[in-house]
Short mmCIF file of C-alpha atoms (C1' of nucleotides) in Angstrom, two decimals:
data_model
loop_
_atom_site.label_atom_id
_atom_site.label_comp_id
_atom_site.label_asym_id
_atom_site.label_seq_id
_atom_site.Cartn_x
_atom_site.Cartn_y
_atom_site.Cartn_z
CA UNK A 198 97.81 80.61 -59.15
CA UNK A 199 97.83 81.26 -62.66
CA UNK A 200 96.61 79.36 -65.00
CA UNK A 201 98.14 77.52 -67.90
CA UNK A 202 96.57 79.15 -70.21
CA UNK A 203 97.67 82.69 -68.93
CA UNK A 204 100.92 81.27 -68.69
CA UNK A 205 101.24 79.87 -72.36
CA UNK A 206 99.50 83.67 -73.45
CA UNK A 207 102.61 85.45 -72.26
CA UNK A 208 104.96 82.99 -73.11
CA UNK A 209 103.92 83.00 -77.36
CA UNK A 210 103.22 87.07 -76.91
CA UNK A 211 106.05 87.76 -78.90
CA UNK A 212 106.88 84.18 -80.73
CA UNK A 213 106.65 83.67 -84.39
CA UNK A 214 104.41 80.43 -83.96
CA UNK A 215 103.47 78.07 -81.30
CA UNK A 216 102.95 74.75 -82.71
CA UNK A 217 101.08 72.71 -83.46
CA UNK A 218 98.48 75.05 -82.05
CA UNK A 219 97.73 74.52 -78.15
CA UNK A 220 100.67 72.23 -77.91
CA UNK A 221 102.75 74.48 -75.36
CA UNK A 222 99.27 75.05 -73.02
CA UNK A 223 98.83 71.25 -73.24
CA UNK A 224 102.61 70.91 -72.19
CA UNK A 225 102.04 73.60 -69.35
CA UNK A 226 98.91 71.70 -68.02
CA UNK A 227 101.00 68.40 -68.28
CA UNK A 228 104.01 69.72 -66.11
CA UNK A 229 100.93 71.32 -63.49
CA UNK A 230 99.21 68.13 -63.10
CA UNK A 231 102.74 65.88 -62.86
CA UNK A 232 103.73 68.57 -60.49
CA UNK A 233 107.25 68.94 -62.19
CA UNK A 234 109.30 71.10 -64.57
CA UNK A 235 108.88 71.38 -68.67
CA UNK A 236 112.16 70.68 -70.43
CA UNK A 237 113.55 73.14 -72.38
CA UNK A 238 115.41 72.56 -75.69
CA UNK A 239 117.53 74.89 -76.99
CA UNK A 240 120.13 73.90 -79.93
CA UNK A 241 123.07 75.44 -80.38
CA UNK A 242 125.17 75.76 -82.93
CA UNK A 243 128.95 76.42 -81.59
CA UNK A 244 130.09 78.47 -84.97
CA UNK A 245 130.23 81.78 -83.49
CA UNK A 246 132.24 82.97 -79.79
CA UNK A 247 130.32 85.78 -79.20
CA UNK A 248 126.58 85.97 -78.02
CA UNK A 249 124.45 89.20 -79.81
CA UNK A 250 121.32 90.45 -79.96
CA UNK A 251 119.63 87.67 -82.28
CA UNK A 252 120.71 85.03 -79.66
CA UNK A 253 119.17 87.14 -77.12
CA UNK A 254 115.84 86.74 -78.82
CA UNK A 255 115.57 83.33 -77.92
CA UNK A 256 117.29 83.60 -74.71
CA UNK A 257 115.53 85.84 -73.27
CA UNK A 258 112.40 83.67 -74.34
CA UNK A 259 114.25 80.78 -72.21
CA UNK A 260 114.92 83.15 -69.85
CA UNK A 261 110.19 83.64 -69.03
CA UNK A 262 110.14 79.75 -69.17
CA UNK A 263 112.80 79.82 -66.39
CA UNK A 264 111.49 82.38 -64.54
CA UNK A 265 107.89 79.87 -64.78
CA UNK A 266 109.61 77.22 -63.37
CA UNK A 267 110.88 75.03 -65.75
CA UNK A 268 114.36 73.90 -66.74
CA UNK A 269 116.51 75.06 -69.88
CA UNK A 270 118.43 72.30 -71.47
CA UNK A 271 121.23 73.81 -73.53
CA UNK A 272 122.13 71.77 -76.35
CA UNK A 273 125.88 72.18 -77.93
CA UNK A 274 126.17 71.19 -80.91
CA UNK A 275 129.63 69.79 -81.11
CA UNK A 276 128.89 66.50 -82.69
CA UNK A 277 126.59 68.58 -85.78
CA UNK A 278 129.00 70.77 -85.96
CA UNK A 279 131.18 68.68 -87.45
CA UNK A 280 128.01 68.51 -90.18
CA UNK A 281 127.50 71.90 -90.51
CA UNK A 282 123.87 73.39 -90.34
CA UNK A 283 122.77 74.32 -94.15
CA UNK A 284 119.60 76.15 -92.74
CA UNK A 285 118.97 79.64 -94.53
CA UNK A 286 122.15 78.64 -96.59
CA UNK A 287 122.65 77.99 -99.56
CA UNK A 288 126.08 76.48 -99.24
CA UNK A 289 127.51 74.20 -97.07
CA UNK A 290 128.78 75.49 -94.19
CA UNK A 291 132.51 74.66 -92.78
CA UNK A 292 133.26 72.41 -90.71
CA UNK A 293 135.08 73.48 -87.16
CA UNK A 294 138.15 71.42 -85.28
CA UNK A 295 137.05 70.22 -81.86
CA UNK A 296 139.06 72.63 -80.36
CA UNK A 297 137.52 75.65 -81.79
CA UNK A 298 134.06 74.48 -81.43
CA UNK A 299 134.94 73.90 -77.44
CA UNK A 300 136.72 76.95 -76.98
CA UNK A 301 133.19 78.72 -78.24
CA UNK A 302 130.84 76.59 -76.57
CA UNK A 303 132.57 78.12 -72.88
CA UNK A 304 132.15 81.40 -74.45
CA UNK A 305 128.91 80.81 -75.83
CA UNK A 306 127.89 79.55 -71.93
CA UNK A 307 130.10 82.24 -70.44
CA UNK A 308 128.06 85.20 -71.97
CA UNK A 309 124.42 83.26 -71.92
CA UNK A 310 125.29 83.47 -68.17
CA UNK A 311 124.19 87.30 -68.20
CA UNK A 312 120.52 85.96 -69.31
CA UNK A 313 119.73 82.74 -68.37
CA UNK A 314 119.59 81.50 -64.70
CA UNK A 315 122.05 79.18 -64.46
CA UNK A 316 121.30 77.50 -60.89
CA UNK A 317 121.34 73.97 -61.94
CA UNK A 318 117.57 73.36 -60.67
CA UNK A 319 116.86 75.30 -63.76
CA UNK A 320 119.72 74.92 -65.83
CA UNK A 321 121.16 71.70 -68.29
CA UNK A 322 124.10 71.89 -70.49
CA UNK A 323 124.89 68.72 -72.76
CA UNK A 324 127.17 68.16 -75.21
CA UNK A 325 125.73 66.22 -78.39
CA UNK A 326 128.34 64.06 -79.18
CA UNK A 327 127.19 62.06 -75.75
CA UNK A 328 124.80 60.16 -77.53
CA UNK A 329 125.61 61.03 -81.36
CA UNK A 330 129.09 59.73 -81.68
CA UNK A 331 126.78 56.43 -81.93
CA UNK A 332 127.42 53.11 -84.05
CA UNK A 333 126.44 52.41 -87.26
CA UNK A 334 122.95 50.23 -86.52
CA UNK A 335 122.04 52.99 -84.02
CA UNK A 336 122.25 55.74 -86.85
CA UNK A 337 120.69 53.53 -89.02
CA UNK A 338 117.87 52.61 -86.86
CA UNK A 339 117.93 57.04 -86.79
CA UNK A 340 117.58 57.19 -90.10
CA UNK A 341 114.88 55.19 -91.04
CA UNK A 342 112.39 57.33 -89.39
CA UNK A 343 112.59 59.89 -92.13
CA UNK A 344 112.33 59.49 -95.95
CA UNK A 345 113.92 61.66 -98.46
CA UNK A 346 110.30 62.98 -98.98
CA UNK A 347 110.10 64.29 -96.02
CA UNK A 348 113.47 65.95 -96.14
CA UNK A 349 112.86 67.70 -99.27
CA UNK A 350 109.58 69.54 -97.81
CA UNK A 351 112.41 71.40 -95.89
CA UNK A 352 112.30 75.06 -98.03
CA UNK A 353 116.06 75.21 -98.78
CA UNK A 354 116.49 72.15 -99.66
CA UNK A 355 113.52 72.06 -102.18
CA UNK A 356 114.71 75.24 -103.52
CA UNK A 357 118.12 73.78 -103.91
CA UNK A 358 116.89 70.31 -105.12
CA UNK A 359 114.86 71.97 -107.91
CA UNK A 360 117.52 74.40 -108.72
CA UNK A 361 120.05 71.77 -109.17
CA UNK A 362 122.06 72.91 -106.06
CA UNK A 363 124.05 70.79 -104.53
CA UNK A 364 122.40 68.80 -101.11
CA UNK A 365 125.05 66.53 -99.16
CA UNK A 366 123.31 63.52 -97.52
CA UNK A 367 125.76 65.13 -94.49
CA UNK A 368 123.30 68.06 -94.02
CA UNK A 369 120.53 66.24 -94.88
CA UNK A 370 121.30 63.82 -91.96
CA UNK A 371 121.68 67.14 -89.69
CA UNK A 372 117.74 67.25 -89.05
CA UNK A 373 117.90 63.72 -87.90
CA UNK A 374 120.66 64.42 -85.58
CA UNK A 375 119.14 67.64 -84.04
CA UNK A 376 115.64 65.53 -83.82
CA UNK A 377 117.52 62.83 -82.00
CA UNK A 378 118.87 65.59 -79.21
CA UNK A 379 115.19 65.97 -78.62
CA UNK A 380 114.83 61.97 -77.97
CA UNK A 381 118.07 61.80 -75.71
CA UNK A 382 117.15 64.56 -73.45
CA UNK A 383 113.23 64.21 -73.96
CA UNK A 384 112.40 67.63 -74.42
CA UNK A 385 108.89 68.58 -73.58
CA UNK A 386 109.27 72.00 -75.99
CA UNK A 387 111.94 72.98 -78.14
CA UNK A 388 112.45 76.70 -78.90
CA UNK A 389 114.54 78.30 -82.01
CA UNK A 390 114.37 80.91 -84.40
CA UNK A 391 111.59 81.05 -87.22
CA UNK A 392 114.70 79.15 -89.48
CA UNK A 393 114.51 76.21 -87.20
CA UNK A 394 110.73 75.43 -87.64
CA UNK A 395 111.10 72.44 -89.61
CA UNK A 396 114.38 71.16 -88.14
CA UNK A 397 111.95 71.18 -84.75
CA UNK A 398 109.33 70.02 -86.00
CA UNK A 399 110.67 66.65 -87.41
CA UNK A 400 111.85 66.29 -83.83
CA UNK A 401 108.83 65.15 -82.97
CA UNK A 402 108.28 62.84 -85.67
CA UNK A 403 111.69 61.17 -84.50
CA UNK A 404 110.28 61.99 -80.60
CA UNK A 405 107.57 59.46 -81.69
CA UNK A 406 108.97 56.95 -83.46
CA UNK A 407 111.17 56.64 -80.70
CA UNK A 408 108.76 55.83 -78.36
CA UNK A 409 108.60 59.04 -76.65
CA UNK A 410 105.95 62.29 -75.85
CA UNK A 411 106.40 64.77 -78.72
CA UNK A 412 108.03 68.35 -77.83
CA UNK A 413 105.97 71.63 -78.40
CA UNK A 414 107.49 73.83 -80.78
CA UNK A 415 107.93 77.21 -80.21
CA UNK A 416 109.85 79.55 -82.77
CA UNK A 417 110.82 83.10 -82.22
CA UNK A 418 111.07 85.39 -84.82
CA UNK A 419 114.67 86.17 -86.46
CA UNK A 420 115.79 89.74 -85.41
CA UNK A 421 117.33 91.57 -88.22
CA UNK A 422 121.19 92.96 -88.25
CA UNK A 423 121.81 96.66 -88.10
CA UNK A 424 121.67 96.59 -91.69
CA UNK A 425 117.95 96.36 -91.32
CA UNK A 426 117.78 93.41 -93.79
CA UNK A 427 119.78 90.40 -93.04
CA UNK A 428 119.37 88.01 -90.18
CA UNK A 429 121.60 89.20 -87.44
CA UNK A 430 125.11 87.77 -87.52
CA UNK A 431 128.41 87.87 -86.64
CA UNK A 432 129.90 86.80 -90.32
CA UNK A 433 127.71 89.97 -91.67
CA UNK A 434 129.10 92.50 -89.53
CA UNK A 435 125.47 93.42 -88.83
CA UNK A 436 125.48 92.07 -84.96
CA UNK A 437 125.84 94.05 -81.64
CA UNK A 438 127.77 91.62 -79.41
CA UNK A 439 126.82 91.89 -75.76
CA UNK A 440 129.84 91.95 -74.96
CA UNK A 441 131.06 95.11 -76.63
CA UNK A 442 131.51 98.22 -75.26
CA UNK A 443 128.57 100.48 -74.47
CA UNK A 444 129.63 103.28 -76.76
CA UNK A 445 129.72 100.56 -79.58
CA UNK A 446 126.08 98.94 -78.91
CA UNK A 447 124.30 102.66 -79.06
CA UNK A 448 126.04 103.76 -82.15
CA UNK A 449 125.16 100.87 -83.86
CA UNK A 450 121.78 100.79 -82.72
CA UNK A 451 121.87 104.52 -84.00
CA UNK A 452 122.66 103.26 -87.51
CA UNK A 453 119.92 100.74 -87.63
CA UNK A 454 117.14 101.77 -90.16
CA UNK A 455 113.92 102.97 -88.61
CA UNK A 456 111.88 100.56 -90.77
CA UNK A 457 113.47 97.75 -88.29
CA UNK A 458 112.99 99.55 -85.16
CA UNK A 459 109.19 98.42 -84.10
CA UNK A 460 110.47 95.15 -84.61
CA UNK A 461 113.56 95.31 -82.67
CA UNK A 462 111.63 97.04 -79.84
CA UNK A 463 109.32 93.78 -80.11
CA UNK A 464 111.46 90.77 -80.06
CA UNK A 465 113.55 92.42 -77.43
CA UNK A 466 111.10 92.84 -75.69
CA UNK A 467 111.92 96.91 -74.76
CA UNK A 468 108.92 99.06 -74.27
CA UNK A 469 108.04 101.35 -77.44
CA UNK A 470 108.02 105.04 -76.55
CA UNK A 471 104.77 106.90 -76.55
CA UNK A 472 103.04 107.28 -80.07
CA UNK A 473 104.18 110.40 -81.56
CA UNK A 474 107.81 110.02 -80.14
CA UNK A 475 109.86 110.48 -83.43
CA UNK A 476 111.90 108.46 -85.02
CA UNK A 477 115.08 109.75 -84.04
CA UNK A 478 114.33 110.19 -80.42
CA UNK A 479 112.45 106.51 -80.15
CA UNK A 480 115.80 105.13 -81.41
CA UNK A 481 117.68 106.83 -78.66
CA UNK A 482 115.29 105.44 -76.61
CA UNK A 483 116.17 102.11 -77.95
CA UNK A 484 119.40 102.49 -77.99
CA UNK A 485 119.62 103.55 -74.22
CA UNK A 486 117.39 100.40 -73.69
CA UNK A 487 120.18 98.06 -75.14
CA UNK A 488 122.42 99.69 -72.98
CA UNK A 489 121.16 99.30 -69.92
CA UNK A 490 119.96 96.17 -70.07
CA UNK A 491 123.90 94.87 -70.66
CA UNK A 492 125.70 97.85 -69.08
CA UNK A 493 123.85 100.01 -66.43
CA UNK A 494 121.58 103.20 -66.76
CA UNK A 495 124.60 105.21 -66.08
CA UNK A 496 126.62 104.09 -69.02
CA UNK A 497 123.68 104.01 -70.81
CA UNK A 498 123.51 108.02 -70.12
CA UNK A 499 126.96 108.35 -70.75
CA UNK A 500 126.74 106.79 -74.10
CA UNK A 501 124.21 109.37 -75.31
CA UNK A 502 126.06 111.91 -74.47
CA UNK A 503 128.89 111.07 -75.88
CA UNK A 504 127.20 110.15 -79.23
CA UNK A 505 125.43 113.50 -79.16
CA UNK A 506 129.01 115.11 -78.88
CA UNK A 507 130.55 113.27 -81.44
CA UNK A 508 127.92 112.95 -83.94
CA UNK A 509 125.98 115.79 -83.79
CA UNK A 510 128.57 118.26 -82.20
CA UNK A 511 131.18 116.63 -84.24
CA UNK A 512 133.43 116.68 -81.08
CA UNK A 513 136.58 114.03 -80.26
CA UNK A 514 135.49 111.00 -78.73
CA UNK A 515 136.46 110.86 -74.95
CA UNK A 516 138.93 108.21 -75.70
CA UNK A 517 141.17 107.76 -78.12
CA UNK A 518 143.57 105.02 -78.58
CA UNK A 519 147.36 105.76 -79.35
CA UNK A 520 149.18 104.74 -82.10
CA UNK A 521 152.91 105.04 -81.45
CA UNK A 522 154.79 105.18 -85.13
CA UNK A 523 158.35 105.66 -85.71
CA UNK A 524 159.78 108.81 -87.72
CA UNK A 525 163.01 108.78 -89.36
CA UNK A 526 164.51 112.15 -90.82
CA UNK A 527 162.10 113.97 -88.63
CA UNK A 528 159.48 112.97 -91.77
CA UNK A 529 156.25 110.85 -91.78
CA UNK A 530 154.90 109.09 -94.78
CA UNK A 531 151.31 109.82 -94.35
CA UNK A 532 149.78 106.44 -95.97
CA UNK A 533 152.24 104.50 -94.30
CA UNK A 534 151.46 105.89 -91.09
CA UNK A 535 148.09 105.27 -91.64
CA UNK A 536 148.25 101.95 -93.01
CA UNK A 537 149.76 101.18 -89.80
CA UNK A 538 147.64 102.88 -87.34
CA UNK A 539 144.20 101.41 -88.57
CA UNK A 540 145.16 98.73 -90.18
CA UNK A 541 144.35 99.09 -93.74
CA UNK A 542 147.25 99.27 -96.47
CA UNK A 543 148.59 101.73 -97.92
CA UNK A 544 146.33 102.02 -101.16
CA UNK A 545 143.45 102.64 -99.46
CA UNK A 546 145.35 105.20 -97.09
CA UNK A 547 146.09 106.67 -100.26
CA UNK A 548 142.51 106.67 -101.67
CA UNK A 549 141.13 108.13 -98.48
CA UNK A 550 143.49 110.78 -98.73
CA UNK A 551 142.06 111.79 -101.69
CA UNK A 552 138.80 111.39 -100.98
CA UNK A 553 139.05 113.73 -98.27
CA UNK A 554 138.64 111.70 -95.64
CA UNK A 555 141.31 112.13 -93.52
CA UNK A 556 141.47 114.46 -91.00
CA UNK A 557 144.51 115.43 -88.85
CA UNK A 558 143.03 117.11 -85.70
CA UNK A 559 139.68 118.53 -87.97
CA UNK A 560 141.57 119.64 -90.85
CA UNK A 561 141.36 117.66 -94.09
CA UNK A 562 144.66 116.22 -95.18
CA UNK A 563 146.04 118.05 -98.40
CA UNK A 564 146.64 114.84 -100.75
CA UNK A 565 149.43 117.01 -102.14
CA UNK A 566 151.35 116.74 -99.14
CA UNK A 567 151.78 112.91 -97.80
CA UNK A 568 154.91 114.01 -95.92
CA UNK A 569 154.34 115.77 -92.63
CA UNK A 570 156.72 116.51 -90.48
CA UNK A 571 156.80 113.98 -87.25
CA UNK A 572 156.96 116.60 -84.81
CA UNK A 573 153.66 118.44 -86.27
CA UNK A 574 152.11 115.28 -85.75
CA UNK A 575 152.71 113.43 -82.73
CA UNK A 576 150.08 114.19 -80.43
CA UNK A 577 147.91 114.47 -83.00
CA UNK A 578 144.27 113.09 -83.39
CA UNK A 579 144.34 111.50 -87.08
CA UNK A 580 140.28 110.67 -88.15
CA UNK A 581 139.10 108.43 -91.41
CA UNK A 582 135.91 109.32 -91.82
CA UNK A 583 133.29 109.37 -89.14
CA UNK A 584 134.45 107.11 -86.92
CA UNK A 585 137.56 105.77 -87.25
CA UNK A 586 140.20 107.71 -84.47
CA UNK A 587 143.05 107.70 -83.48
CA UNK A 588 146.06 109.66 -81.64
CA UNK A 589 149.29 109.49 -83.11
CA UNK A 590 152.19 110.19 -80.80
CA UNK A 591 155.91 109.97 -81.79
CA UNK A 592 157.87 106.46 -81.06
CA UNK A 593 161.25 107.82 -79.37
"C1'" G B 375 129.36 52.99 -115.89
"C1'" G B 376 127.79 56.72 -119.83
"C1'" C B 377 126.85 61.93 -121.20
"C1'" G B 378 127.23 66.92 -120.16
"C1'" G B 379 128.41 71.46 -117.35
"C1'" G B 380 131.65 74.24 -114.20
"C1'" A B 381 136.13 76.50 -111.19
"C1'" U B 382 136.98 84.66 -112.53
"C1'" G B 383 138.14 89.94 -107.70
"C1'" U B 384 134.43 90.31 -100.66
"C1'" C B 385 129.94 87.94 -102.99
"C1'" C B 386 126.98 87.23 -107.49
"C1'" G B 387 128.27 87.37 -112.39
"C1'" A B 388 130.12 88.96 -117.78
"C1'" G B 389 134.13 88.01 -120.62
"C1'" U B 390 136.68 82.59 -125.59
"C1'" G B 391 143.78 85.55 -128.28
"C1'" G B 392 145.44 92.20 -128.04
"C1'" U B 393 143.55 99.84 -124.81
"C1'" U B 394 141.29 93.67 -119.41
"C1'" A B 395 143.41 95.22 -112.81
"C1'" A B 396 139.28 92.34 -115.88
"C1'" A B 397 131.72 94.66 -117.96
"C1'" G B 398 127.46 94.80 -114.75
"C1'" G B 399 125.22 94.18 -109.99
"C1'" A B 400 125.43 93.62 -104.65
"C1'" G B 401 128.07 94.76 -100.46
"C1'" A B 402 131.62 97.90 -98.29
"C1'" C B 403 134.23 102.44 -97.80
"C1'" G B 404 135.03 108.05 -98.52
"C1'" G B 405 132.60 112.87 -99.67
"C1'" G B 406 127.84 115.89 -100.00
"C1'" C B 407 122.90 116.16 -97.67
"C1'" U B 408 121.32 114.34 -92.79
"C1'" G B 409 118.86 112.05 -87.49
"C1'" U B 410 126.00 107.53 -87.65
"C1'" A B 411 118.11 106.23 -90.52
"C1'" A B 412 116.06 106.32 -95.40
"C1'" A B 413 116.20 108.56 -100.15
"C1'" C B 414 119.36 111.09 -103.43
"C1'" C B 415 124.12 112.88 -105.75
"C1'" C B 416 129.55 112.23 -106.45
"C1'" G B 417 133.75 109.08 -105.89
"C1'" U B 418 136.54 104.61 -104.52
"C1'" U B 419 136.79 99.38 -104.04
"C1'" G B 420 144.44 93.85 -105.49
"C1'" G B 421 149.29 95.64 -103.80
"C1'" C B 422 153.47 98.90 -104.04
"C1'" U B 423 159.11 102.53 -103.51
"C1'" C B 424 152.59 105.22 -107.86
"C1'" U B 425 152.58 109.59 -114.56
"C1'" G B 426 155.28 103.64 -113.42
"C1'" C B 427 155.90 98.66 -111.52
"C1'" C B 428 154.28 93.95 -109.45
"C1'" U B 429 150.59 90.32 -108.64
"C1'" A B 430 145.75 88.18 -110.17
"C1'" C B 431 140.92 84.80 -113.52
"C1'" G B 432 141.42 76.27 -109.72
"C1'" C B 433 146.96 73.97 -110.07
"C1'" A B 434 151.28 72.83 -113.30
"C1'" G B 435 153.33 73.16 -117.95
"C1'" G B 436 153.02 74.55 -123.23
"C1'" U B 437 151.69 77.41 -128.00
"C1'" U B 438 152.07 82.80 -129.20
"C1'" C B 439 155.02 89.07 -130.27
"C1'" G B 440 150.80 88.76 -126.82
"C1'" A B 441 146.44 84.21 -123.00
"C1'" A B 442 141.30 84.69 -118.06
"C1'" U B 443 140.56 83.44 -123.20
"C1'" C B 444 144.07 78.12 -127.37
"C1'" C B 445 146.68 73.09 -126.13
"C1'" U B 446 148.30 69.11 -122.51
"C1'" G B 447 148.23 67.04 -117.75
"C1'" C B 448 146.32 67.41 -112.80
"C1'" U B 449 142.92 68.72 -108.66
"C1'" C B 450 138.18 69.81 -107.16
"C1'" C B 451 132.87 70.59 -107.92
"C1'" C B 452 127.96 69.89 -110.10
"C1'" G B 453 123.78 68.02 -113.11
"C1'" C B 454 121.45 64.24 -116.15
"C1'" C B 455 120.90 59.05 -117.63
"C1'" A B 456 121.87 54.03 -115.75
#
RNA sequence: GGCGGGAUGUCCGAGUGGUUAAAGGAGACGGGCUGUAAACCCGUUGGCUCUGCCUACGCAGGUUCGAAUCCUGCUCCCGCCA
């Protein structure tokens, strides 16, 4: 059998920090010797429907503790929700109606479905407001286990504090409630991304004062967007849902800069390809990877191909979606038909126009002629730019 | 309770009576180059029935030939002192 401290080794190979330092191998050792599972904690914050790659990071991560053994216990946030989570921020987030926060917890739990197991031996999904939608002298026996002090060690907040930014007491409240999760469910480890680290860490302090063993903390680092800077995320634009098409995830992994490929490969955990691969190739490589792992190799393969046909043969895509418009007089306004077709107005049709960056099947449109005849162009494949298509086809 | 500061376009941020659809930056988009990378160059970035018109600088009203800029009221936000 392996040891525990094998175990722990592969479990922080790719984590951002394991703390405090030996705390997971102690846990590991703990759950050998009591014979039973390690709880799990992972928060989550019900903003966003639709799982990408940055979640993935730390799912996967749950995913090797499973796979050890031990039992994931999903935490949605619905009650801190209603807070909003400032971390990384520095504004207060909104706050989201019941409704919408349920609607993307089942989606959230839907799509986490394709990583975690979810047998229920090794699989725990609570709702927060269970034991946060608490009365007053409960909350206030919660929050007199923290000072301000403390609080304000929390980077953001300092920053903001000392920049005369403005701190609610409602998000300063939100590491209490997350530490409190950590007390209800008595989590024996609590994993998150690298922006979590303190919000985890005063867990513990609230673990103890309530009485109860403190979790290990384990952080994973934050996988960049596909802008190569930010922190991935839906509200960026910079995120490849797992749910989107496989066409979709190996363009955009095409587009992300090579400076954030080694790290990419890393945190999802994708084999690098042999030194001296180049840059373009490893990050078809990588690309493929992502595929695969949330299509199948043969999509994968069929995504290549068709990205080497339309962007470097500068061939049509294999499908194109219609756009039916309607012609009177036998004449179409160009930048109305466009603003139609891909949704943009008519300005910007206009702009592009001029620009040269329409194309009506490969040929640049002739800004001095907006009116084509309908006839001409139904069946036509209007581009805008690179990679915007569509076929137009008359509306009888 | 007292004093002070603020609300401008996707974001940040100039602008205190007149070529201001509103400097500058970021982001985004289009073109060139290319590996849908980076770097670099050029252009665009409120809407429209487009040599012009409409809308826009927290909300409402007012002064003025003319206001984001002045006045009044309102709403919201923030800091400091207590």
């Amino acid at each position: 059998m392996e040891s525990a401290a094998s175990k722990s080794a592969q479990l922080t190979a790719n984590a951002a920090e394991d703390l405090p330092a030996g705390a997971l191998q102690a846990k590991l050792e703990l759950a050998e010797r009591e014979g039973r599972p390690l709880r799990v904690k992972l928060g989550l914050d019900p903003t966003a429907p639709d799982i990408h790659l940055g979640h993935t990071v730390v799912l996967t991560k749950l995913r090797e503790f499973q796979d050890q053994g031990h039992r994931v216990v999903l935490i949605v946030g619905d009650y801190t929700a209603r807070v909003g989570d400032p971390s990384g921020r520095s504004e207060t987030r909104p706050v989201l109606s019941p409704e919408a926060i349920i609607a993307n917890a089942q989606s959230y739990e839907a799509q986490a479905g394709r990583i975690l197991d979810q047998n229920p031996e090794r699989y725990e999904l609570r709702y927060n407001s269970e034991w946060l939608d608490m009365p007053m002298a409960e909350l206030l026996a919660l929050v007199r286990t923290t000072t301000v002090a403390q609080l304000l060690e929390r980077e953001d907040f300092s920053t903001r504090y000392k920049g005369g930014s403005p701190i609610s007491v409602l998000e300063l409240l939100y590491p209490l409630m997350q530490g409190y999760d950590s007390v209800a469910i008595e989590a024996d480890v609590e994993i998150g991304g690298t922006d979590q680290t303190f919000n985890i860490l005063l867990g513990r302090d609230i673990q103890r004062h309530y009485g109860i063993a403190e979790q290990a903390v384990l952080t994973m680092p934050i996988l960049v967007g596909i802008d190569g800077v930010e922190k991935m995320s839906k509200t960026k634009g910079n995120e490849i849902a797992i749910e989107s098409s496989a066409d979709e995830m190996f363009g955009r992994t095409m587009r992300l800069p090579d400076e954030a490929m080694a790290s990419w490969f890393e945190l999802l955990a994708i084999a690098p390809p042999a030194d001296g691969t180049g840059a373009r190739d490893s990050k078809v490589a990588l690309a493929k990877a992502i595929v695969m792992r949330f299509h199948d190799e043969a999509a994968a393969d069929a995504a290549e191909a068709q990205f080497v046909s339309q962007f470097a043969k500068h061939e049509l895509p294999d499908e194109i979606d219609e756009f039916s418009f309607a012609a009177s007089d036998g004449v179409v306004h160009l930048p109305q038909a466009l603003a139609e077709g891909f949704g943009i107005s008519r300005s910007e049709a206009r702009r592009l126009v001029e620009q040269g960056g329409v194309k009506i099947d490969g040929e640049a449109v002739d800004p001095a002629h907006l009116d084509v005849d309908s006839g001409l162009l139904s069946g036509s494949v209007v581009q805008i730019g690179r990679r915007r298509f569509k076929r137009f086809m008359i509306d009888r």
